Coordinates of C-alpha atoms and ligand atoms in Angstrom, one line a residue:
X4 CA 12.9 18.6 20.3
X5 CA 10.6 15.9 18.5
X6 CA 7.0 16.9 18.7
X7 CA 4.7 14.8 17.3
X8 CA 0.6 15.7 17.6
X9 CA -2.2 12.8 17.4
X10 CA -4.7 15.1 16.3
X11 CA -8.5 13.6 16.4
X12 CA -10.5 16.0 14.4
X13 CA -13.3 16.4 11.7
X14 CA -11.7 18.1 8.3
X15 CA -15.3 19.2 6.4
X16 CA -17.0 15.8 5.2
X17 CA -13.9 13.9 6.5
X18 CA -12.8 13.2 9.7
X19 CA -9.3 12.9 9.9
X20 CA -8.2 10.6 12.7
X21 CA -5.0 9.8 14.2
X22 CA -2.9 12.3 11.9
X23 CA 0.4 12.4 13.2
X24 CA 2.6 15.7 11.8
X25 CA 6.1 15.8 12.3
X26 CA 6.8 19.3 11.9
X27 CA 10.3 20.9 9.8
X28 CA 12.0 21.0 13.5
X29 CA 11.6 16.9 13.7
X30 CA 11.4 15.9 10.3
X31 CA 15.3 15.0 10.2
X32 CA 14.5 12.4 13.0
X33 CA 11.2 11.0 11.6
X34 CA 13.3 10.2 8.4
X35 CA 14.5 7.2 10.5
X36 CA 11.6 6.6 12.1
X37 CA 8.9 4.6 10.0
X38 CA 4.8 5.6 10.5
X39 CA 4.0 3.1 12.7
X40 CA 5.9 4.0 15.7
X41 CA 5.8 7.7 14.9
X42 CA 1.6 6.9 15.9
X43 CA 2.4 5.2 18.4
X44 CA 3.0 8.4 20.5
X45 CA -1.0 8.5 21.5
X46 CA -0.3 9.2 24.7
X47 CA 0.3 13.0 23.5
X48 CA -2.9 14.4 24.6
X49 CA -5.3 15.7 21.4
X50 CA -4.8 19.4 20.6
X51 CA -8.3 20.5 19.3
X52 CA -11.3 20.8 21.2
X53 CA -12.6 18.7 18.0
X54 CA -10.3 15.9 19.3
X55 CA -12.1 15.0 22.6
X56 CA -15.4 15.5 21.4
X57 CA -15.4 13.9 17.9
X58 CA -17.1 10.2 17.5
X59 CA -14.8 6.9 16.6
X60 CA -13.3 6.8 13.5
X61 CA -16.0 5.3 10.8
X62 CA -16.1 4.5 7.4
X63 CA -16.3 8.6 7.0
X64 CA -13.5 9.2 9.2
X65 CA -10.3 7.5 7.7
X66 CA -7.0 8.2 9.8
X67 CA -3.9 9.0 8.1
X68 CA -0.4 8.0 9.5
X69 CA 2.3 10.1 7.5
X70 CA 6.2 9.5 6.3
X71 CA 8.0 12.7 5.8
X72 CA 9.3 14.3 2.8
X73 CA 12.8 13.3 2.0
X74 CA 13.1 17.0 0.9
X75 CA 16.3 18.8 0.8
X76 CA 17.3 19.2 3.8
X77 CA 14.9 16.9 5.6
X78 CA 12.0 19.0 5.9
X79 CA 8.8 18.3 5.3
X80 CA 7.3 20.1 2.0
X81 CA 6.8 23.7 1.9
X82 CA 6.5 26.3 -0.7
X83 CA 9.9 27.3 0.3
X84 CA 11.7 24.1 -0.7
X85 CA 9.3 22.8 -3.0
X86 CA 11.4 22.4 -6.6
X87 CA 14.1 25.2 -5.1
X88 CA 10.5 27.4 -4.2
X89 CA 7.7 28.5 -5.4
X90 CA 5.6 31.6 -5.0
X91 CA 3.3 32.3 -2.2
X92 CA 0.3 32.0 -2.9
X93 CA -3.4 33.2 -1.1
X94 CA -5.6 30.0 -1.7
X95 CA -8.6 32.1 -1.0
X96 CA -7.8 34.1 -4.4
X97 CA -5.8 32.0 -6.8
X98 CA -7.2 29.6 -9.0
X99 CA -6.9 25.9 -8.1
X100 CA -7.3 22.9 -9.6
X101 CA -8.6 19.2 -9.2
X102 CA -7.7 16.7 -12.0
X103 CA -9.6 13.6 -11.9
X104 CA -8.5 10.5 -14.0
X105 CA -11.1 8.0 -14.4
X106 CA -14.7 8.3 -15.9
X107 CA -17.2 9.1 -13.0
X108 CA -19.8 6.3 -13.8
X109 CA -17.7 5.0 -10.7
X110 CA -18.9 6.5 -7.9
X111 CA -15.7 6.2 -6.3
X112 CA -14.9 9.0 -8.8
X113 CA -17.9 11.1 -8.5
X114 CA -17.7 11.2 -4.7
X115 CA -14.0 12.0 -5.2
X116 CA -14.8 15.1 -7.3
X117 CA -17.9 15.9 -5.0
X118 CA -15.8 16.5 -2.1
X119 CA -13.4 18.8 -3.9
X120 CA -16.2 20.9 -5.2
X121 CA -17.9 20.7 -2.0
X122 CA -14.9 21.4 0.4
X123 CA -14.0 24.1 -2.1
X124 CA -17.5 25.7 -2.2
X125 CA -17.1 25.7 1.5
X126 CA -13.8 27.0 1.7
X127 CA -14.6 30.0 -0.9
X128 CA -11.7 28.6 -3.2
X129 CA -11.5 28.8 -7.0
X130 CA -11.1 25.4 -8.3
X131 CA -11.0 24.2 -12.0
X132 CA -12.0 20.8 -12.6
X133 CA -11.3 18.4 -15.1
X134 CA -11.9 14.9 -15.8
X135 CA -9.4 12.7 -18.1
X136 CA -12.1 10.1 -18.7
X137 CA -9.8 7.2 -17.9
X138 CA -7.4 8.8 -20.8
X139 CA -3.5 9.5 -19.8
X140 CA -3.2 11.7 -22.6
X141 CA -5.9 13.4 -22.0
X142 CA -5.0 14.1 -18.5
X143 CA -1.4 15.0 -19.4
X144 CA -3.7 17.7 -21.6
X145 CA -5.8 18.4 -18.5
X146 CA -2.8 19.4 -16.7
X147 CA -1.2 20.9 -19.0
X148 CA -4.2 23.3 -19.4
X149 CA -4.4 24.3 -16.2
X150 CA -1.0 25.3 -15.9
X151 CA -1.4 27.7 -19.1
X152 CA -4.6 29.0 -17.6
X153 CA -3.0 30.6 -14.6
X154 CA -4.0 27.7 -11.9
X155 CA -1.7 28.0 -9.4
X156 CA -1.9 24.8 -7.4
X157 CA -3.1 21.4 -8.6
X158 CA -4.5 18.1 -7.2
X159 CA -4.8 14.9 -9.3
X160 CA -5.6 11.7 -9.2
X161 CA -2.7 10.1 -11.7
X162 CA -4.7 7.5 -14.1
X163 CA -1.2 5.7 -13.6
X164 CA 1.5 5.1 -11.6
X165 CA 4.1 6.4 -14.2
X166 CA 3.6 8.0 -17.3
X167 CA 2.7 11.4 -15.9
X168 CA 6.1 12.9 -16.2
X169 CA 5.3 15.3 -19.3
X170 CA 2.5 17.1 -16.7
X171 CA 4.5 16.7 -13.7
X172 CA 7.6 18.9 -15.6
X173 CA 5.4 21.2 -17.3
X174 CA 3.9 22.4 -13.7
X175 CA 7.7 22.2 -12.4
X176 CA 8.4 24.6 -15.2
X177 CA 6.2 26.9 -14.2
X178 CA 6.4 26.7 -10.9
X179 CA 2.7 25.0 -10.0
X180 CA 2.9 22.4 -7.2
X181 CA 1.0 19.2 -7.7
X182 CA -0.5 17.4 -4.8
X183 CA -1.5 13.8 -5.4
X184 CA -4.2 11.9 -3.9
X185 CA -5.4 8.3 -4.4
X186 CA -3.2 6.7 -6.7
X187 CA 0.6 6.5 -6.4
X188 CA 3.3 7.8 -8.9
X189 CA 5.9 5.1 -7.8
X190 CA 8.6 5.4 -10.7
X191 CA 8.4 9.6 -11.0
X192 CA 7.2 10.2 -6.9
X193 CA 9.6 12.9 -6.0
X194 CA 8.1 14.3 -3.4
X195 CA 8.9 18.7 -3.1
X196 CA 10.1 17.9 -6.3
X197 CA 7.5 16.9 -9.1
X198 CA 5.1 17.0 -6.3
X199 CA 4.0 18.1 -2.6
X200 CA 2.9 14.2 -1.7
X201 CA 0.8 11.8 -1.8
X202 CA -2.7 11.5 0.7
X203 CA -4.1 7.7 0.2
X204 CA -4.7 4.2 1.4
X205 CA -2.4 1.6 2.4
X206 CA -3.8 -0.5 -0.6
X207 CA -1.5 -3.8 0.6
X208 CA -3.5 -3.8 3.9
X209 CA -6.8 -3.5 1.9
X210 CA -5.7 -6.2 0.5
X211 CA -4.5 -8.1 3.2
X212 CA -7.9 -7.6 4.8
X213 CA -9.5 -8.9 1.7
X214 CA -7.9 -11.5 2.0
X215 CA -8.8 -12.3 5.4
X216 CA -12.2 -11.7 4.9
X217 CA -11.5 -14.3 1.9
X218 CA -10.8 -16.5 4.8
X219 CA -13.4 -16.7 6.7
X220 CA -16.4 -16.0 4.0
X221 CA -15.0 -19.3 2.8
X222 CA -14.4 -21.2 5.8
X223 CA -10.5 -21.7 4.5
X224 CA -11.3 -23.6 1.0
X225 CA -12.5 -21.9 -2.5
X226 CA -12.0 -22.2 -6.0
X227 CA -11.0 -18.6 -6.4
X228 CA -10.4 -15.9 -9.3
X229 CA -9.6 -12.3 -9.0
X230 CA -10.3 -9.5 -10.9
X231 CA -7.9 -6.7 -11.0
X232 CA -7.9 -3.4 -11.5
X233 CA -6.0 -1.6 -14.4
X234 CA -2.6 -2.8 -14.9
X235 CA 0.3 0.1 -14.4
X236 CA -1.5 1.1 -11.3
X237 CA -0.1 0.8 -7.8
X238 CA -3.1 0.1 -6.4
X239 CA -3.7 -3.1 -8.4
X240 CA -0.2 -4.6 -7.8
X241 CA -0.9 -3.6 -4.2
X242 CA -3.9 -5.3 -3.9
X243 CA -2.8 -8.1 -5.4
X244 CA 0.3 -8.7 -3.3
X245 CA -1.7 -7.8 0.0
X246 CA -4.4 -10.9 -0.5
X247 CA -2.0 -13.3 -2.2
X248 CA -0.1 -12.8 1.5
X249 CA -3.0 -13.5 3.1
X250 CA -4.0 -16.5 1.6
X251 CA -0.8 -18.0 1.1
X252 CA -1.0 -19.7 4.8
X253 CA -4.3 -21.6 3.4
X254 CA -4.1 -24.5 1.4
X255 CA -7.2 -24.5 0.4
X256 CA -7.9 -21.3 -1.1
X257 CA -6.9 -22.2 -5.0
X258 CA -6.5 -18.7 -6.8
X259 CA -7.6 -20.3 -10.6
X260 CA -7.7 -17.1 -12.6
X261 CA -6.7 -13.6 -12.5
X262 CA -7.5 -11.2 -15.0
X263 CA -8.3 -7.5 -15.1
X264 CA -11.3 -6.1 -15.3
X265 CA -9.7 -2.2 -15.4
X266 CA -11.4 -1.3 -12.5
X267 CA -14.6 -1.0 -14.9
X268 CA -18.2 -3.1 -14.4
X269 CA -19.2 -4.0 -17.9
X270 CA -15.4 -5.1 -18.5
X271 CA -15.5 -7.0 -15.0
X272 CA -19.2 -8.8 -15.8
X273 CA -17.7 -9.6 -19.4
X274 CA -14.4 -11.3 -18.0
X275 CA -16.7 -12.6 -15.0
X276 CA -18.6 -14.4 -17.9
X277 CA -15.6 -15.6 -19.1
X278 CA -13.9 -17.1 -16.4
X279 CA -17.4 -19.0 -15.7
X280 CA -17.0 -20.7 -19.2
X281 CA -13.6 -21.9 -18.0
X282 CA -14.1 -22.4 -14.9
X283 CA -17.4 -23.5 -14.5
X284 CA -16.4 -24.9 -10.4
X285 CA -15.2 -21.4 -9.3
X286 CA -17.1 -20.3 -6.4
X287 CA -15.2 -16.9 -5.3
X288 CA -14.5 -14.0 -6.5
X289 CA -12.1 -10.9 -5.4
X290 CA -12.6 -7.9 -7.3
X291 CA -10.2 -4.9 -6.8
X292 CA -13.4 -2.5 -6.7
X293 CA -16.9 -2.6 -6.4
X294 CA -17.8 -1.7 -9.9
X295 CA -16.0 -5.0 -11.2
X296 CA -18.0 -6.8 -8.1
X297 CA -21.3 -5.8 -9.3
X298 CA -20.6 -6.5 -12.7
X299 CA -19.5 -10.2 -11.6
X300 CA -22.9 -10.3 -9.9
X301 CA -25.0 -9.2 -13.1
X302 CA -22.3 -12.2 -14.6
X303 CA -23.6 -15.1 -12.2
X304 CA -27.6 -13.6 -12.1
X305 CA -27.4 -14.5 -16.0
X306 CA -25.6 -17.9 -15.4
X307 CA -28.2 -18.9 -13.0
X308 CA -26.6 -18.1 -9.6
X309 CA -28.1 -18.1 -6.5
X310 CA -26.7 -15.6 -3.6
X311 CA -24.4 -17.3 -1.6
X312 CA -23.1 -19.8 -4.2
X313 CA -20.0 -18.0 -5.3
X314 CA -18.2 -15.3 -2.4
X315 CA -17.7 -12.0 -3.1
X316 CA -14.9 -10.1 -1.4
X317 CA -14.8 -6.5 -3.1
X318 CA -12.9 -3.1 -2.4
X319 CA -14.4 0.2 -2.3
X320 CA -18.1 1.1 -0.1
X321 CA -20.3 2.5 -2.7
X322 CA -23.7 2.1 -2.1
X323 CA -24.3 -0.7 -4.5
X324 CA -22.0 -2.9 -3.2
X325 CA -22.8 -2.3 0.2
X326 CA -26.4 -3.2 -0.9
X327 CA -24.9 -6.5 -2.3
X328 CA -24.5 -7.2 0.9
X329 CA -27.8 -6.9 2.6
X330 CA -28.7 -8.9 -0.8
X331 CA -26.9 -11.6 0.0
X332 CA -24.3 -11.7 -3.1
X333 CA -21.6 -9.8 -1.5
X334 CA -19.2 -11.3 1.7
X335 CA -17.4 -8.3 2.4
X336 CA -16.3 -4.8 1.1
X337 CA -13.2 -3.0 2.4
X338 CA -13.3 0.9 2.0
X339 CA -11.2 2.6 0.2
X340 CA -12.4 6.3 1.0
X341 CA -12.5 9.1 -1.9
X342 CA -13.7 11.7 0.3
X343 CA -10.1 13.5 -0.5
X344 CA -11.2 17.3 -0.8
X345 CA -10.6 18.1 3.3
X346 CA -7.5 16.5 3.3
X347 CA -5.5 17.7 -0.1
X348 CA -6.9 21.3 0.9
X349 CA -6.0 21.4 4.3
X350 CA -2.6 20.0 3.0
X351 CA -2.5 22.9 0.4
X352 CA -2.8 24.9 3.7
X353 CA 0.0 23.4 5.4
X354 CA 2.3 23.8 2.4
X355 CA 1.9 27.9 1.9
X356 CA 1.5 28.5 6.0
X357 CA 5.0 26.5 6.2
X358 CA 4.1 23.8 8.4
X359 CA 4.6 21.8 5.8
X360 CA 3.2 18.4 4.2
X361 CA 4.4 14.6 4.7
X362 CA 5.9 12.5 1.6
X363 CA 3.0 10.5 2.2
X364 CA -0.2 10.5 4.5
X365 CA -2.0 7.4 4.3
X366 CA -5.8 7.1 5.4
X367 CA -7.2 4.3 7.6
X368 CA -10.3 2.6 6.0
X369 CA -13.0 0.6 7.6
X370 CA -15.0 -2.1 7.0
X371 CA -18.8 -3.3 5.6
X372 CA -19.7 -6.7 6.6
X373 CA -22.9 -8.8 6.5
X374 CA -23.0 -7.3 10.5
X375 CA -22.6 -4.1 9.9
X376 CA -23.7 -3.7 6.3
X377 CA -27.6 -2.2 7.2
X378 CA -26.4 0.0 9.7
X379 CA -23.6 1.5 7.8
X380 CA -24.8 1.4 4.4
X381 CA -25.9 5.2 4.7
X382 CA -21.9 5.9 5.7
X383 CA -21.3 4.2 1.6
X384 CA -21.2 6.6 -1.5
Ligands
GZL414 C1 -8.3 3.8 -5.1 C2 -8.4 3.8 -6.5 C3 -9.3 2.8 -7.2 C4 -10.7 2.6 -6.6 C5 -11.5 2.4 -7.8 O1 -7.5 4.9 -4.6 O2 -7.5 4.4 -7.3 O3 -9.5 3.3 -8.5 O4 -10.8 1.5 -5.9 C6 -10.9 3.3 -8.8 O5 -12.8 2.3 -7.7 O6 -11.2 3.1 -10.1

């Protein structure tokens, strides 16, 4: 029999909403169902008390749809069928370990590694953390380390989509599973294979909705340029494809420019400056994240801009963008929630208790706009 829960609850600083399991005993029918209709079964009454008390989902409560794992067998991912299976292991006493990629000037990254620490702290887990400073070789090193030191589980953030592989086979080795968060391996994602799965947004729809809110910032006509994040990341292709969608219906949204800005501010205020120089007209601007948006806006303060002459759709909710908006230089941010501590350890949880993990399980983020952005702004990291 396919069972498939809607659970509605709070996960430590996340609340998860709309989470939608398929457990091992209906994961060989979810393999031909996609997530979508699998959460479409909401009329399956919530099964935590959490569920009918907790508050609408908000920028702190992203939902997560899931795919299950195409694991040997059809099940989702367990210790027992993870890489032919791995040892059992108490999360309470073995050492874990969180593996962040980027530099944490962004505080995308140092609210991502705050909830680990925090979630951990509350939990009473061990956790090791590193931080690869935006370095692949250094977080190839980083993981590699923590497999030699005896962690037994580890989470990371992959600085890029592929290149991972010498990690990923050195954990397989030794029989330490890898759960990924945030960023997508897309040419090495074998899920219960080189890893457990992968717990993130649906970064097409973020762009989509940037895209949108592109739209109407604009009133349907701009002369546009886009800052991307770091190339060999799924996100920025992603993001990229989900806004080009969007705007394709409208004429009169001319993309002149697109260059990346590595997801960094001083690298998105310098190409910001350039793109001004040769494209003096432009008057929008979609950044991939915030930090490139507010280093577009340090870009136009120095060229003279007002707020409000060029548009600013951006991706993220830290603070400072949000504040862009109550300022006046920002349209629109789309969250793309870090808060990934709850959800990776309650999906460690899953994997040694045998209920086993999804391929995928992808968050729902919300939305700051010039409405909502004073109200919400305390919900931004
Ligand atoms: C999102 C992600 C992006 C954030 C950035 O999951 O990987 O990378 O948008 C970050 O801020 O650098």
């Amino acid at each position: 029999m396919h069972v498939s829960r809607r659970l509605r609850t709070t996960v430590g600083a996340i609340a998860v909403v709309g989470l939608t399991l398929g457990g091992t005993a209906c994961a060989k029918k979810d393999k031909t169902s996609d997530a979508k209709s699998t959460t479409k079964d909401a009329a399956v009454a919530p099964t935590s008390s959490a569920a009918a008390t907790s508050a609408p989902a908000s920028s702190t409560a992203p939902a997560a749809t899931s795919e299950p794992a195409p694991a040997a067998g059809g099940d989702n991912c367990t210790y027992k069928n993870y890489a032919g299976g791995v040892e059992k292991i108490d999360l309470k006493t073995a050492k874990l370990g969180w593996a962040q990629s980027e530099k944490e000037n962004n505080p995308f990254r140092s609210a991502e590694t705050q909830s680990f620490k925090d979630e951990a702290k509350k939990l009473g887990y061990n956790l090791v953390v590193t931080n690869a400073g935006s370095d692949l070789n250094q977080e190839i090193t980083d993981i590699k380390g923590m497999v030699a030191q005896g962690v037994k589980a580890i989470v990371i953030s992959p600085l890029k989509s592929d290149g991972l592989q010498p990690a990923l086979e050195e954990a397989k080795a030794k029989k330490v599973p890898v759960f990924t968060v945030d960023r997508l391996l897309t040419d090495s994602f074998k899920p219960c294979d080189n890893n457990i799965g992968f717990a993130g947004s649906n970064f097409v729809d973020q762009g989509k909705r940037a895209g949108e809110a592109m739209i109407k910032a604009t009133g349907g006509t701009a002369k546009a340029v886009t800052l991307l994040g770091a190339a060999g990341v799924n996100v920025t292709d992603d993001r990229n494809k989900g806004y080009r969608d969007a705007i394709a219906g409208t004429a009169g949204i001319k993309v002149l420019a697109e260059q990346s800005g590595d997801f960094d501010r001083t690298k998105g205020q310098a190409v910001t400056e350039q793109l001004l120089q040769s494209h003096p007209d432009l008057n929008a601007i979609y950044a991939h994240n915030d930090e490139m948006a507010l280093g577009a806006v340090a870009a136009l303060k120095a060229a003279g801009k007002k707020p409000g002459d060029v548009h600013i759709i951006t991706i993220d909710g830290t603070k400072g963008a949000v504040q862009g908006i109550i300022d006046g230089w920002i349209d629109g941010v789309i969250e793309s929630n870090p808060r990934f501590g709850p959800l990776a350890f309650a999906s460690l949880d899953k994997f040694y208790n045998g209920e086993g993990v999804p391929a995928k399980q992808i968050i729902q983020d919300a939305e700051y706009t010039k409405d909502n952005a004073k109200e919400k702004v305390g919900e931004a990291y």
